[in-house]
CSV table of C-alpha atoms and ligand atoms in Angstrom, one decimal:
chain,number,residue,atom,x,y,z
A,1,MET,CA,-11.5,-5.6,9.1
A,2,THR,CA,-13.5,-6.9,6.0
A,3,LEU,CA,-15.4,-5.0,3.5
A,4,SER,CA,-19.2,-4.1,4.2
A,5,ALA,CA,-21.6,-6.6,3.1
A,6,SER,CA,-22.9,-3.9,0.4
A,7,HIS,CA,-19.4,-3.8,-0.9
A,8,PRO,CA,-19.4,-4.9,-4.8
A,9,LEU,CA,-17.1,-8.0,-4.1
A,10,MET,CA,-19.2,-8.7,-1.0
A,11,ASP,CA,-22.5,-8.7,-2.5
A,12,GLY,CA,-22.0,-10.6,-5.4
A,13,ARG,CA,-21.7,-7.9,-8.3
A,14,THR,CA,-17.8,-8.4,-8.9
A,15,SER,CA,-16.9,-11.3,-7.4
A,16,ALA,CA,-17.5,-13.7,-10.3
A,17,SER,CA,-16.2,-11.1,-12.8
A,18,ASP,CA,-13.5,-12.1,-15.3
A,19,LEU,CA,-11.1,-9.5,-14.1
A,20,ILE,CA,-11.1,-10.8,-10.1
A,21,THR,CA,-11.3,-14.4,-11.1
A,22,ALA,CA,-8.3,-14.1,-13.2
A,23,TYR,CA,-6.8,-12.0,-10.5
A,24,ARG,CA,-7.4,-15.0,-8.0
A,25,GLY,CA,-5.9,-17.3,-10.1
A,26,GLY,CA,-9.3,-18.9,-11.5
A,27,ALA,CA,-10.5,-19.5,-15.0
A,28,PRO,CA,-12.4,-16.6,-16.4
A,29,ALA,CA,-15.2,-17.0,-19.1
A,30,ARG,CA,-13.3,-14.3,-21.2
A,31,ARG,CA,-9.8,-12.8,-21.3
A,32,PRO,CA,-10.0,-9.6,-19.1
A,33,VAL,CA,-8.7,-6.7,-20.5
A,34,TRP,CA,-8.2,-3.0,-19.0
A,35,PHE,CA,-5.3,-0.3,-19.9
A,36,MET,CA,-3.4,1.8,-17.5
A,37,ARG,CA,-4.3,5.3,-18.4
A,38,GLN,CA,-7.3,4.4,-20.1
A,39,ALA,CA,-8.9,7.8,-18.8
A,40,GLY,CA,-7.5,10.6,-20.0
A,41,ARG,CA,-6.5,12.7,-22.8
A,42,SER,CA,-6.9,10.0,-25.7
A,43,LEU,CA,-10.6,10.4,-24.9
A,44,PRO,CA,-12.1,13.6,-26.9
A,45,GLU,CA,-15.2,13.4,-24.1
A,46,TYR,CA,-12.4,13.7,-21.2
A,47,ARG,CA,-10.9,16.9,-23.3
A,48,THR,CA,-14.2,18.4,-23.1
A,49,LEU,CA,-15.1,17.6,-19.6
A,50,ARG,CA,-11.8,18.7,-18.5
A,51,GLU,CA,-11.5,22.0,-20.3
A,52,GLY,CA,-11.2,24.7,-17.7
A,53,THR,CA,-10.8,22.8,-14.8
A,54,ASN,CA,-7.3,22.1,-13.1
A,55,MET,CA,-6.2,18.3,-13.0
A,56,LEU,CA,-5.6,18.1,-9.3
A,57,GLU,CA,-9.0,19.9,-8.6
A,58,SER,CA,-10.8,17.6,-11.5
A,59,CYS,CA,-9.9,14.7,-9.3
A,60,LEU,CA,-11.3,16.3,-6.0
A,61,ARG,CA,-14.7,17.0,-7.5
A,62,PRO,CA,-16.5,13.5,-7.1
A,63,GLU,CA,-19.1,13.9,-9.8
A,64,MET,CA,-16.1,14.8,-12.3
A,65,ALA,CA,-13.7,12.3,-11.2
A,66,SER,CA,-16.7,9.3,-11.4
A,67,GLU,CA,-17.6,10.5,-14.9
A,68,ILE,CA,-13.9,10.5,-16.2
A,69,THR,CA,-13.5,7.0,-14.6
A,70,LEU,CA,-16.6,5.5,-16.0
A,71,GLN,CA,-15.7,6.9,-20.0
A,72,PRO,CA,-13.3,4.5,-21.1
A,73,VAL,CA,-15.5,1.7,-20.0
A,74,ARG,CA,-18.7,2.6,-21.6
A,75,ARG,CA,-16.3,3.5,-24.8
A,76,HIS,CA,-14.2,0.5,-24.9
A,77,GLY,CA,-15.7,-2.0,-23.1
A,78,VAL,CA,-13.0,-2.9,-21.2
A,79,ASP,CA,-13.1,-5.4,-18.1
A,80,ALA,CA,-12.5,-2.8,-15.3
A,81,ALA,CA,-12.5,0.8,-14.3
A,82,ILE,CA,-9.5,2.5,-13.0
A,83,PHE,CA,-10.3,5.3,-10.4
A,84,PHE,CA,-9.6,8.7,-12.0
A,85,SER,CA,-7.0,10.1,-9.6
A,86,ASP,CA,-3.3,10.7,-9.4
A,87,ILE,CA,-0.7,9.3,-7.2
A,88,VAL,CA,0.2,12.9,-5.6
A,89,ILE,CA,-3.5,13.4,-4.6
A,90,PRO,CA,-2.6,12.3,-1.1
A,91,LEU,CA,-0.1,14.9,-1.0
A,92,LYS,CA,-2.5,17.5,-1.9
A,93,LEU,CA,-5.0,16.2,0.8
A,94,ALA,CA,-2.4,16.6,3.2
A,95,GLY,CA,-1.8,20.5,2.4
A,96,VAL,CA,1.5,19.9,0.5
A,97,ASP,CA,1.9,22.5,-2.4
A,98,VAL,CA,1.7,20.2,-5.5
A,99,ASP,CA,0.4,21.0,-8.7
A,100,ILE,CA,0.2,18.7,-12.1
A,101,VAL,CA,1.7,21.0,-14.9
A,102,PRO,CA,0.4,20.0,-18.1
A,103,GLY,CA,2.7,18.1,-20.3
A,104,VAL,CA,5.4,17.9,-17.3
A,105,GLY,CA,3.8,16.0,-14.4
A,106,PRO,CA,3.7,16.5,-10.7
A,107,VAL,CA,5.6,19.7,-9.4
A,108,LEU,CA,6.2,20.6,-5.6
A,109,GLY,CA,6.2,24.3,-4.5
A,110,GLU,CA,9.0,23.3,-2.2
A,111,PRO,CA,11.1,19.9,-2.7
A,112,VAL,CA,11.5,17.7,0.4
A,113,ARG,CA,15.3,17.4,1.0
A,114,THR,CA,16.4,17.9,4.6
A,115,ALA,CA,15.3,16.1,7.9
A,116,ALA,CA,13.6,19.4,8.6
A,117,ASP,CA,11.5,19.1,5.5
A,118,VAL,CA,10.6,15.7,6.3
A,119,ALA,CA,9.9,16.7,9.8
A,120,LYS,CA,7.4,19.3,8.8
A,121,LEU,CA,5.3,17.1,6.3
A,122,PRO,CA,1.8,17.9,7.1
A,123,ARG,CA,-0.6,14.7,8.0
A,124,PHE,CA,-3.9,14.5,6.4
A,125,THR,CA,-7.0,13.9,8.5
A,126,ASP,CA,-9.3,11.0,7.8
A,127,ALA,CA,-11.8,13.4,6.5
A,128,ALA,CA,-9.7,14.7,3.8
A,129,LEU,CA,-10.2,11.5,1.9
A,130,ASP,CA,-14.1,11.9,1.7
A,131,PRO,CA,-14.2,13.3,-1.9
A,132,ILE,CA,-12.4,10.1,-2.8
A,133,ARG,CA,-14.8,8.2,-0.9
A,134,GLU,CA,-17.8,9.8,-2.6
A,135,ALA,CA,-16.3,9.5,-6.0
A,136,VAL,CA,-15.8,5.8,-5.7
A,137,ALA,CA,-19.2,5.4,-4.1
A,138,LEU,CA,-20.5,7.3,-7.2
A,139,THR,CA,-18.9,5.3,-9.5
A,140,VAL,CA,-19.4,1.8,-8.3
A,141,ALA,CA,-23.2,2.6,-8.3
A,142,GLU,CA,-22.9,3.0,-12.1
A,143,LEU,CA,-20.5,0.1,-13.0
A,144,GLY,CA,-23.0,-2.7,-12.0
A,145,THR,CA,-20.8,-5.9,-12.4
A,146,THR,CA,-17.5,-4.2,-13.8
A,147,PRO,CA,-15.1,-3.9,-11.1
A,148,LEU,CA,-13.1,-0.8,-9.8
A,149,ILE,CA,-9.8,-0.7,-9.6
A,150,GLY,CA,-8.2,1.5,-6.9
A,151,PHE,CA,-4.7,2.6,-6.6
A,152,ALA,CA,-1.8,4.5,-5.1
A,153,GLY,CA,2.0,5.5,-5.9
A,154,ALA,CA,4.5,3.4,-4.2
A,155,PRO,CA,6.7,5.2,-1.5
A,156,PHE,CA,9.8,5.4,-4.0
A,157,THR,CA,7.7,6.8,-6.8
A,158,VAL,CA,5.7,9.4,-4.6
A,159,ALA,CA,9.0,10.3,-2.7
A,160,ALA,CA,11.3,10.6,-6.1
A,161,TYR,CA,8.7,13.5,-7.0
A,162,MET,CA,8.9,15.1,-3.4
A,163,VAL,CA,12.7,15.3,-3.7
A,164,GLU,CA,13.2,16.1,-7.3
A,165,GLY,CA,10.3,18.7,-6.8
A,166,LYS,CA,9.4,17.7,-10.4
A,167,PRO,CA,9.7,14.7,-12.7
A,168,SER,CA,13.3,13.5,-13.5
A,169,ARG,CA,14.7,11.3,-15.5
A,170,ASP,CA,17.1,9.0,-13.4
A,171,HIS,CA,16.0,10.0,-10.0
A,172,LEU,CA,19.4,10.7,-8.6
A,173,GLY,CA,17.7,12.9,-5.8
A,174,PRO,CA,16.0,10.0,-3.9
A,175,ARG,CA,18.6,7.5,-4.6
A,176,ARG,CA,21.4,9.9,-3.4
A,177,MET,CA,19.4,10.5,0.0
A,178,MET,CA,19.1,6.9,0.5
A,179,HIS,CA,23.0,6.5,0.9
A,180,THR,CA,23.7,9.8,1.9
A,181,GLU,CA,20.8,10.4,4.5
A,182,PRO,CA,19.4,7.0,5.4
A,183,ASP,CA,17.4,8.2,8.4
A,184,THR,CA,15.8,11.0,6.3
A,185,TRP,CA,15.1,8.7,3.4
A,186,ARG,CA,13.4,6.4,5.8
A,187,ALA,CA,11.2,8.9,7.5
A,188,LEU,CA,10.2,10.3,4.2
A,189,ALA,CA,9.3,6.7,2.6
A,190,ASP,CA,7.3,5.9,5.7
A,191,TRP,CA,5.5,9.1,5.5
A,192,ALA,CA,4.6,8.3,1.5
A,193,ALA,CA,3.7,4.7,2.4
A,194,GLU,CA,1.3,5.8,5.3
A,195,ALA,CA,-0.2,8.5,2.8
A,196,SER,CA,-0.4,6.2,0.0
A,197,GLY,CA,-1.8,3.4,2.2
A,198,ALA,CA,-4.6,5.7,3.5
A,199,PHE,CA,-5.5,6.6,0.2
A,200,LEU,CA,-5.6,3.2,-1.0
A,201,ARG,CA,-7.7,1.7,1.8
A,202,ALA,CA,-10.3,4.8,1.6
A,203,GLN,CA,-10.9,3.8,-2.3
A,204,LEU,CA,-11.3,-0.1,-1.3
A,205,GLU,CA,-13.3,0.5,1.5
A,206,ALA,CA,-15.8,2.8,-0.4
A,207,GLY,CA,-16.1,-0.1,-3.1
A,208,ALA,CA,-13.0,-0.6,-5.2
A,209,SER,CA,-12.7,-4.4,-5.8
A,210,ALA,CA,-9.1,-4.6,-6.4
A,211,GLY,CA,-6.0,-2.2,-5.7
A,212,GLN,CA,-2.8,-1.7,-7.6
A,213,LEU,CA,0.3,-0.1,-6.2
A,214,PHE,CA,2.3,2.2,-8.9
A,215,ASP,CA,6.2,2.1,-8.9
A,216,SER,CA,6.6,3.7,-12.0
A,217,TRP,CA,10.0,4.3,-11.4
A,218,ALA,CA,11.3,1.5,-9.3
A,219,GLY,CA,13.3,0.5,-12.4
A,220,SER,CA,16.1,3.2,-11.8
A,221,LEU,CA,17.1,1.2,-8.6
A,222,SER,CA,19.4,-1.7,-8.1
A,223,LEU,CA,18.1,-4.6,-6.6
A,224,ALA,CA,20.0,-4.1,-3.5
A,225,ASP,CA,19.1,-0.7,-3.0
A,226,TYR,CA,15.4,-1.9,-3.7
A,227,GLN,CA,15.4,-4.5,-1.2
A,228,ARG,CA,17.5,-2.3,1.5
A,229,PHE,CA,15.4,0.8,1.3
A,230,VAL,CA,12.2,0.5,-0.7
A,231,ALA,CA,10.7,-2.7,-0.3
A,232,GLY,CA,10.0,-2.5,3.4
A,233,ALA,CA,7.8,1.0,2.7
A,234,SER,CA,5.8,-0.9,0.0
A,235,THR,CA,5.3,-3.6,1.8
A,236,ARG,CA,3.7,-1.5,4.8
A,237,THR,CA,1.5,0.3,2.1
A,238,LEU,CA,0.1,-3.0,1.0
A,239,ALA,CA,-0.1,-4.3,4.6
A,240,ALA,CA,-2.2,-1.3,5.1
A,241,VAL,CA,-4.9,-2.9,2.9
A,242,LYS,CA,-4.3,-6.5,3.4
A,243,ASP,CA,-6.8,-7.3,5.8
A,244,LEU,CA,-9.6,-6.5,3.0
A,245,GLY,CA,-9.0,-9.4,1.2
A,246,THR,CA,-9.2,-7.4,-2.2
A,247,PRO,CA,-6.8,-9.0,-5.1
A,248,LEU,CA,-3.4,-6.5,-4.9
A,249,VAL,CA,-1.3,-5.5,-8.1
A,250,HIS,CA,2.2,-4.2,-8.0
A,251,PHE,CA,3.5,-2.5,-11.1
A,252,GLY,CA,6.4,-0.7,-12.2
A,253,THR,CA,8.7,-0.2,-15.4
A,254,GLY,CA,12.1,-1.3,-16.0
A,255,THR,CA,11.7,-3.8,-13.0
A,256,GLY,CA,12.5,-6.9,-14.7
A,257,GLU,CA,15.2,-7.5,-11.8
A,258,LEU,CA,13.0,-6.3,-9.1
A,259,LEU,CA,10.0,-8.7,-9.9
A,260,PRO,CA,10.4,-11.3,-7.3
A,261,ALA,CA,11.0,-8.5,-4.8
A,262,MET,CA,8.0,-6.6,-5.8
A,263,ARG,CA,5.9,-10.0,-5.3
A,264,ASP,CA,7.2,-10.5,-2.1
A,265,ALA,CA,6.2,-7.2,-1.0
A,266,GLY,CA,2.8,-8.8,-0.7
A,267,ALA,CA,1.3,-8.6,-4.1
A,268,ASP,CA,-1.1,-11.1,-5.6
A,269,VAL,CA,-0.6,-10.2,-9.2
A,270,VAL,CA,2.4,-8.8,-10.6
A,271,GLY,CA,2.5,-6.1,-13.6
A,272,VAL,CA,4.9,-6.2,-16.0
A,273,ASP,CA,6.2,-3.8,-18.5
A,274,TYR,CA,6.7,-4.3,-21.9
A,275,ARG,CA,10.3,-4.9,-21.6
A,276,LEU,CA,10.2,-8.4,-20.6
A,277,PRO,CA,8.0,-11.2,-22.3
A,278,LEU,CA,5.5,-12.8,-20.0
A,279,ASP,CA,6.8,-16.0,-20.0
A,280,GLU,CA,10.4,-14.8,-19.0
A,281,ALA,CA,8.7,-12.8,-16.2
A,282,ASN,CA,7.1,-15.8,-15.0
A,283,ARG,CA,10.5,-17.9,-15.0
A,284,ARG,CA,12.0,-15.1,-12.7
A,285,LEU,CA,8.8,-15.3,-10.4
A,286,GLY,CA,9.4,-19.2,-10.1
A,287,GLY,CA,6.1,-19.8,-12.1
A,288,THR,CA,3.5,-18.9,-9.1
A,289,SER,CA,2.2,-15.6,-10.0
A,290,VAL,CA,-0.6,-14.3,-11.9
A,291,LEU,CA,0.7,-11.5,-14.3
A,292,GLN,CA,-0.6,-8.5,-15.8
A,293,GLY,CA,0.6,-6.5,-19.1
A,294,ASN,CA,2.5,-6.2,-21.2
A,295,ILE,CA,1.2,-4.8,-24.8
A,296,ASP,CA,4.0,-2.4,-25.9
A,297,PRO,CA,2.3,1.3,-25.9
A,298,ALA,CA,4.4,2.2,-29.0
A,299,LEU,CA,2.8,-0.4,-31.2
A,300,LEU,CA,-0.8,1.5,-30.5
A,301,ALA,CA,0.4,3.5,-33.2
A,302,ALA,CA,1.5,0.5,-35.8
A,303,PRO,CA,-0.4,-0.8,-38.5
A,304,TRP,CA,-3.5,-3.0,-37.6
A,305,GLU,CA,-1.9,-6.4,-38.5
A,306,VAL,CA,1.3,-5.3,-36.5
A,307,LEU,CA,-0.3,-4.7,-33.5
A,308,GLU,CA,-2.5,-7.8,-34.0
A,309,GLU,CA,0.5,-9.9,-34.3
A,310,HIS,CA,2.2,-8.5,-30.9
A,311,VAL,CA,-1.0,-8.9,-29.3
A,312,ARG,CA,-1.4,-12.2,-30.1
A,313,SER,CA,2.2,-13.3,-29.1
A,314,VAL,CA,1.4,-11.5,-25.5
A,315,LEU,CA,-1.6,-13.7,-25.1
A,316,ALA,CA,0.3,-16.9,-26.2
A,317,ALA,CA,2.9,-15.8,-23.6
A,318,GLY,CA,0.2,-15.1,-21.0
A,319,ASP,CA,-1.0,-18.6,-21.5
A,320,ARG,CA,2.4,-20.0,-20.4
A,321,THR,CA,1.8,-18.4,-16.8
A,322,PRO,CA,-0.5,-19.1,-13.8
A,323,GLY,CA,-3.1,-16.3,-14.7
A,324,HIS,CA,-3.0,-13.4,-17.1
A,325,VAL,CA,-4.9,-10.1,-17.4
A,326,VAL,CA,-4.3,-8.3,-20.4
A,327,ASN,CA,-2.8,-4.9,-20.2
A,328,LEU,CA,-0.2,-2.5,-21.9
A,329,GLY,CA,3.3,-2.5,-20.5
A,330,HIS,CA,2.9,1.1,-19.5
A,331,GLY,CA,-0.1,3.9,-20.0
A,332,VAL,CA,-2.0,4.9,-22.9
A,333,PRO,CA,0.0,7.5,-24.6
A,334,PRO,CA,-2.2,10.5,-25.0
A,335,ASP,CA,-2.0,10.7,-28.7
A,336,THR,CA,-3.4,7.3,-29.3
A,337,ASP,CA,-6.4,6.5,-31.5
A,338,PRO,CA,-9.3,5.6,-29.0
A,339,GLU,CA,-10.9,3.3,-31.8
A,340,VAL,CA,-7.6,1.3,-31.7
A,341,LEU,CA,-8.0,0.8,-28.4
A,342,THR,CA,-11.9,-0.3,-28.8
A,343,ARG,CA,-10.6,-2.6,-31.8
A,344,LEU,CA,-8.1,-4.2,-29.3
A,345,VAL,CA,-10.6,-4.9,-26.4
A,346,GLU,CA,-12.6,-6.8,-29.6
A,347,LEU,CA,-9.6,-8.7,-30.3
A,348,VAL,CA,-8.8,-9.9,-27.1
A,349,HIS,CA,-12.3,-10.9,-26.2
A,350,SER,CA,-12.5,-13.1,-29.1
A,351,VAL,CA,-9.6,-15.1,-28.5
A,352,PRO,CA,-10.7,-17.9,-26.2
A,353,PRO,CA,-9.1,-18.1,-22.6
A,354,ALA,CA,-6.5,-20.6,-22.1
A,355,ALA,CA,-7.6,-23.6,-20.2
A,356,ARG,CA,-6.8,-23.3,-16.3
B,401,CP3,O1,-6.7,5.9,-16.3
B,401,CP3,C1,-6.0,5.8,-15.4
B,401,CP3,O2,-5.0,5.3,-15.4
B,401,CP3,C2,-6.3,6.5,-13.8
B,401,CP3,C3,-5.7,7.6,-13.6
B,401,CP3,C4,-4.2,7.9,-13.3
B,401,CP3,C5,-3.7,9.2,-13.6
B,401,CP3,N1,-2.6,9.2,-13.1
B,401,CP3,C6,-4.4,10.2,-14.2
B,401,CP3,C7,-3.7,11.4,-14.9
B,401,CP3,C8,-3.3,7.0,-12.6
B,401,CP3,C9,-3.5,5.7,-12.2
B,401,CP3,C10,-2.3,8.0,-12.6
B,401,CP3,C11,-1.0,7.2,-11.8
B,401,CP3,C12,0.1,8.3,-12.0
B,401,CP3,N2,0.1,9.4,-11.9
B,401,CP3,C13,1.5,7.5,-12.0
B,401,CP3,C14,1.8,5.9,-12.2
B,401,CP3,C15,1.2,5.6,-13.3
B,401,CP3,C16,2.2,6.0,-14.7
B,401,CP3,O3,1.9,6.4,-15.7
B,401,CP3,O4,3.5,5.5,-14.4
B,401,CP3,C17,2.3,8.6,-12.3
B,401,CP3,C18,4.0,8.5,-12.4
B,401,CP3,C19,1.8,9.8,-12.0
B,401,CP3,C20,2.3,11.3,-12.0
B,401,CP3,C21,1.4,11.9,-13.3
B,401,CP3,N3,0.3,12.3,-13.2
B,401,CP3,C22,2.2,12.2,-14.4
B,401,CP3,C23,3.8,11.5,-14.9
B,401,CP3,C24,1.4,12.9,-15.1
B,401,CP3,C25,1.5,13.1,-16.6
B,401,CP3,C26,1.9,14.8,-16.8
B,401,CP3,C27,1.5,15.1,-18.3
B,401,CP3,O5,0.9,16.0,-18.4
B,401,CP3,O6,2.1,14.4,-19.3
B,401,CP3,C28,0.2,13.3,-14.4
B,401,CP3,C29,-0.9,13.8,-14.8
B,401,CP3,C30,-1.9,12.9,-15.1
B,401,CP3,N4,-2.3,11.8,-14.2
B,401,CP3,C31,-2.9,12.7,-16.2
B,401,CP3,C32,-3.9,11.8,-16.1
B,401,CP3,C33,-5.1,11.6,-17.0
B,401,CP3,C34,-3.1,14.0,-17.3
B,401,CP3,C35,-3.5,15.2,-16.9
B,401,CP3,C36,-4.2,15.9,-18.2
B,401,CP3,O7,-5.2,15.6,-18.7
B,401,CP3,O8,-3.7,16.8,-18.6
């Protein structure tokens, strides 16, 4: 399968954009930059629009999800939109009792802990993805030459919420399950891989020009456990969209030991968190991958001179890699001054890109 002829990546709208050029290892005219969690609480226009609407409900209202996706593009002039949704939306669409509690995160009515719990997990119909397709279509119709990035949660991070039933610090529940009930773990990871794969595919087919797999909590795993219990499911999620030919990014936090394994799961671009300098990440990857990252979100609150020096060092390290898309090392903190983000985009765009 390929994308339709009217898809933004196929009809010439986004294929020559700086983001897609950089993701594909080419030489962009300007340094591409976008921010994880660029949509959301740091923007007053987001807080106003969301008033009175539950988080997951807002994701499933196509006009609202589209407008929220567009807000940071208009305000900051970033080089990509990231689709406003959540990694637990596929659970919600399947009929799992899940909600996002403000200030807490995803919470399930009934955690998934036994073989019987996994066996009775519902499967969503293709039609359940229609609000996602509609929101993506509305968004790309407005974006013009700016690419939309679609995303999904990687099976480990999604399953971690399912087993714990809520956010947790060290993800003991899923890590225990791998070793105490490996068959149950594999069945759960497969369920999550299929759900996330279908969710990502719907976004790409409807108009997203690239995809990102978020394995935010993979850093709690040893390399051995990642390879034995997780990498296969993440590979299946990426394989579900590989035939579409869009660039695919794989990101996690605390994943310095896992970067080559995450690349080998089928990613074209490796997202790096703020703990590891990009040139060191590049060394660990054998100098072959385009990287995305990794401005420390904590520095968004620092005096401008401190932030600028840090950003320039990130750009310099990125120049010593096969390709670089500027981003944060994790999401925008909700209390970030949005004007700092706009200024950051201007700074990144003002520094001429490396010759590649
Ligand atoms: O701008 C964007 O990045 C696009 C949208 C996006 C959201 N969630 C919106 C959101 C994306 C890509 C995600 C992914 C996501 N969701 C991840 C992976 C990325 C990461 O940050 O590590 C994870 C782990 C989740 C689960 C989740 N959803 C958490 C931990 C939270 C925060 C809870 C809180 O209130 O602090 C959410 C809620 C959420 N997802 C919000 C947004 C904008 C906040 C909702 C609000 O406005 O109250």
